[in-house]
Amino acid sequence: MSNKVYPDARTALAGLTFDGMTVMSGGFGLCGIPEHLILALRDSGAKDLTVIGNNVGCDEHGMWLVLANNQIRKVLASYVGENKILESRFMSGEVEIEFNPQGTLAERIRAGGAGIPAFYTRTGYGTKVAEGKETRQFNGEWYVMETGLVADLSLVKAWKADTEGNLIYRKTARNFNPMIATAGKVTVVEVEEIVPVGSFDPDQIHTPGIFVDRIVQGTDYVKHIERRTTRPREQ
């Protein structure tokens, strides 16, 4: 068995967490989040964290658990609307938030993973998003310079992994996870199934194992719904 495979999430994060670190976490809302690794991050007790991800979870789920445990100092996200604790702590000055347009956030992470220190985008020019940032004109249009993002630790959720860390994601759970897998100095992945090397068609692999340092298999997954919407049953 590959030495990338760890028996549980707590063991997979052993020796990787420290105060003041930057952590990226994949997924979109509560879909495709590395929920067992997030619990292990909470239990690690590491504080003053900068957390990068599309959002910071919602009540009782996802990164909300780390925030509620007073471990987060700064958030880089594109959406925080379902998180009342974050709203309260931002308004009281306890947590700093850096809002990013969603596409810009995804591209900043992808750039960080690709070793690109900065790039120009038209998104946000002339708005508060551009305040304090370098701007430049190309072909008669103004652009904002955004920097690539790299984390001390990337936490990723995939559907399947082989023992060398080659990953396959499933449907919408693929959101943000592939680029976050490339942008961590250390990347730890939580999956639903671990299979032997050679089980995957190479053409179907979404993240090559070279980006993955540690793997853990999660259990007892429950599909949580952020906002349930129903309609009356037809008569």
Tab-separated table of C-alpha atoms in Angstrom, residues 3-153:
chain	number	residue	atom	x	y	z
A	3	ASN	CA	2.490	5.580	2.043
A	4	LYS	CA	0.133	8.344	0.874
A	5	VAL	CA	-2.827	6.490	2.398
A	6	TYR	CA	-3.675	7.367	6.015
A	7	PRO	CA	-6.131	5.586	8.303
A	8	ASP	CA	-8.245	8.601	9.265
A	9	ALA	CA	-8.529	12.372	8.870
A	10	ARG	CA	-6.847	13.206	12.175
A	11	THR	CA	-3.800	11.153	11.284
A	12	ALA	CA	-3.759	12.603	7.756
A	13	LEU	CA	-3.371	16.140	9.164
A	14	ALA	CA	-0.855	15.207	11.853
A	15	GLY	CA	2.147	17.535	11.738
A	16	LEU	CA	0.689	19.748	8.997
A	17	THR	CA	-1.256	22.378	10.956
A	18	PHE	CA	0.110	25.437	12.741
A	19	ASP	CA	-1.090	28.841	13.947
A	20	GLY	CA	-1.220	31.551	11.278
A	21	MET	CA	-1.314	29.157	8.332
A	22	THR	CA	-3.284	29.554	5.091
A	23	VAL	CA	-5.761	26.781	4.305
A	24	MET	CA	-7.702	26.220	1.071
A	25	SER	CA	-10.787	24.052	1.107
A	26	GLY	CA	-12.615	22.739	-1.971
A	27	GLY	CA	-16.280	22.410	-2.848
A	28	PHE	CA	-19.214	24.691	-3.505
A	29	GLY	CA	-21.600	25.412	-0.655
A	30	LEU	CA	-21.937	22.070	1.102
A	31	CYS	CA	-21.361	20.079	-2.084
A	32	GLY	CA	-17.986	18.419	-2.471
A	33	ILE	CA	-16.482	19.698	0.769
A	34	PRO	CA	-13.800	17.675	2.609
A	35	GLU	CA	-15.993	17.378	5.688
A	36	HIS	CA	-13.913	14.875	7.670
A	37	LEU	CA	-10.709	16.840	7.061
A	38	ILE	CA	-12.461	20.048	8.135
A	39	LEU	CA	-13.454	18.355	11.406
A	40	ALA	CA	-9.848	17.270	11.878
A	41	LEU	CA	-8.689	20.862	11.211
A	42	ARG	CA	-11.103	22.062	13.896
A	43	ASP	CA	-9.824	19.448	16.325
A	44	SER	CA	-6.192	20.405	15.580
A	45	GLY	CA	-6.780	23.696	17.415
A	46	ALA	CA	-4.667	25.710	14.931
A	47	LYS	CA	-5.613	29.405	15.208
A	48	ASP	CA	-5.299	32.690	13.288
A	49	LEU	CA	-6.062	30.849	10.064
A	50	THR	CA	-6.514	32.459	6.673
A	51	VAL	CA	-9.136	30.364	4.890
A	52	ILE	CA	-9.572	30.412	1.103
A	53	GLY	CA	-12.606	28.845	-0.519
A	54	ASN	CA	-15.790	29.685	-2.339
A	55	ASN	CA	-17.594	30.107	0.984
A	56	VAL	CA	-17.183	29.344	4.682
A	57	GLY	CA	-19.960	26.789	5.163
A	58	CYS	CA	-23.281	27.367	6.880
A	59	ASP	CA	-24.834	26.486	10.222
A	60	GLU	CA	-23.194	23.407	11.732
A	61	HIS	CA	-21.510	22.379	8.470
A	62	GLY	CA	-18.228	22.836	6.625
A	63	MET	CA	-15.771	25.579	7.570
A	64	TRP	CA	-18.496	27.034	9.823
A	65	LEU	CA	-17.247	24.540	12.426
A	66	VAL	CA	-13.708	25.978	12.304
A	67	LEU	CA	-15.035	29.544	12.366
A	68	ALA	CA	-17.325	28.786	15.317
A	69	ASN	CA	-14.279	27.422	17.164
A	70	ASN	CA	-12.596	30.862	16.865
A	71	GLN	CA	-9.775	29.603	14.639
A	72	ILE	CA	-10.215	31.886	11.594
A	73	ARG	CA	-8.681	35.377	11.300
A	74	LYS	CA	-9.216	36.089	7.600
A	75	VAL	CA	-11.434	34.744	4.814
A	76	LEU	CA	-10.962	34.970	1.035
A	77	ALA	CA	-14.262	33.954	-0.569
A	78	SER	CA	-16.791	34.877	-3.216
A	79	TYR	CA	-19.938	34.212	-1.179
A	80	VAL	CA	-20.667	34.237	2.558
A	81	GLY	CA	-24.438	34.793	2.572
A	82	GLU	CA	-25.471	31.684	4.532
A	83	ASN	CA	-23.090	32.177	7.435
A	84	LYS	CA	-24.502	34.324	10.243
A	85	ILE	CA	-21.499	33.844	12.543
A	86	LEU	CA	-19.171	35.164	9.860
A	87	GLU	CA	-21.428	38.161	9.288
A	88	SER	CA	-21.453	38.931	13.009
A	89	ARG	CA	-17.699	38.562	13.444
A	90	PHE	CA	-16.955	40.619	10.354
A	91	MET	CA	-19.196	43.436	11.578
A	92	SER	CA	-17.476	43.365	14.996
A	93	GLY	CA	-13.989	43.410	13.401
A	94	GLU	CA	-13.021	39.957	14.663
A	95	VAL	CA	-12.648	38.463	11.157
A	96	GLU	CA	-11.354	40.100	7.975
A	97	ILE	CA	-13.056	39.242	4.681
A	98	GLU	CA	-11.542	39.704	1.228
A	99	PHE	CA	-14.326	39.337	-1.325
A	100	ASN	CA	-13.403	38.028	-4.758
A	101	PRO	CA	-15.666	37.711	-7.800
A	102	GLN	CA	-16.227	33.979	-8.172
A	103	GLY	CA	-14.413	33.592	-11.483
A	104	THR	CA	-11.543	35.741	-10.257
A	105	LEU	CA	-11.196	33.614	-7.119
A	106	ALA	CA	-11.123	30.418	-9.183
A	107	GLU	CA	-8.522	31.897	-11.527
A	108	ARG	CA	-6.369	33.205	-8.641
A	109	ILE	CA	-6.243	29.666	-7.225
A	110	ARG	CA	-5.583	28.115	-10.641
A	111	ALA	CA	-2.805	30.651	-11.245
A	112	GLY	CA	-1.223	29.900	-7.879
A	113	GLY	CA	-1.230	26.199	-8.678
A	114	ALA	CA	0.307	26.867	-12.093
A	115	GLY	CA	3.105	29.019	-10.670
A	116	ILE	CA	1.724	32.239	-12.157
A	117	PRO	CA	2.260	35.078	-9.640
A	118	ALA	CA	-0.297	37.512	-11.129
A	119	PHE	CA	-2.615	38.119	-14.084
A	120	TYR	CA	-4.927	40.812	-15.453
A	121	THR	CA	-8.718	40.576	-15.631
A	122	ARG	CA	-11.439	43.024	-16.667
A	123	THR	CA	-13.680	41.787	-13.830
A	124	GLY	CA	-14.008	44.355	-11.062
A	125	TYR	CA	-12.418	47.295	-12.870
A	126	GLY	CA	-13.929	50.567	-11.635
A	127	THR	CA	-15.422	48.909	-8.515
A	128	LYS	CA	-14.287	48.457	-4.920
A	129	VAL	CA	-12.761	45.140	-5.965
A	130	ALA	CA	-10.092	47.096	-7.832
A	131	GLU	CA	-9.288	49.584	-5.070
A	132	GLY	CA	-5.590	49.514	-4.179
A	133	LYS	CA	-4.724	47.194	-7.066
A	134	GLU	CA	-2.613	47.870	-10.127
A	135	THR	CA	-4.594	48.548	-13.303
A	136	ARG	CA	-3.385	48.526	-16.877
A	137	GLN	CA	-4.777	49.128	-20.342
A	138	PHE	CA	-4.609	46.487	-23.093
A	139	ASN	CA	-6.070	47.089	-26.559
A	140	GLY	CA	-8.095	50.019	-25.283
A	141	GLU	CA	-9.636	48.175	-22.312
A	142	TRP	CA	-8.756	48.533	-18.631
A	143	TYR	CA	-7.788	45.500	-16.555
A	144	VAL	CA	-7.131	44.801	-12.855
A	145	MET	CA	-4.070	42.884	-11.712
A	146	GLU	CA	-4.919	39.962	-9.434
A	147	THR	CA	-2.333	37.796	-7.669
A	148	GLY	CA	-2.176	34.001	-7.691
A	149	LEU	CA	-2.998	32.212	-4.437
A	150	VAL	CA	-0.987	29.451	-2.753
A	151	ALA	CA	-1.892	27.768	0.549
A	152	ASP	CA	0.187	26.105	3.221
A	153	LEU	CA	-2.402	23.324	3.180
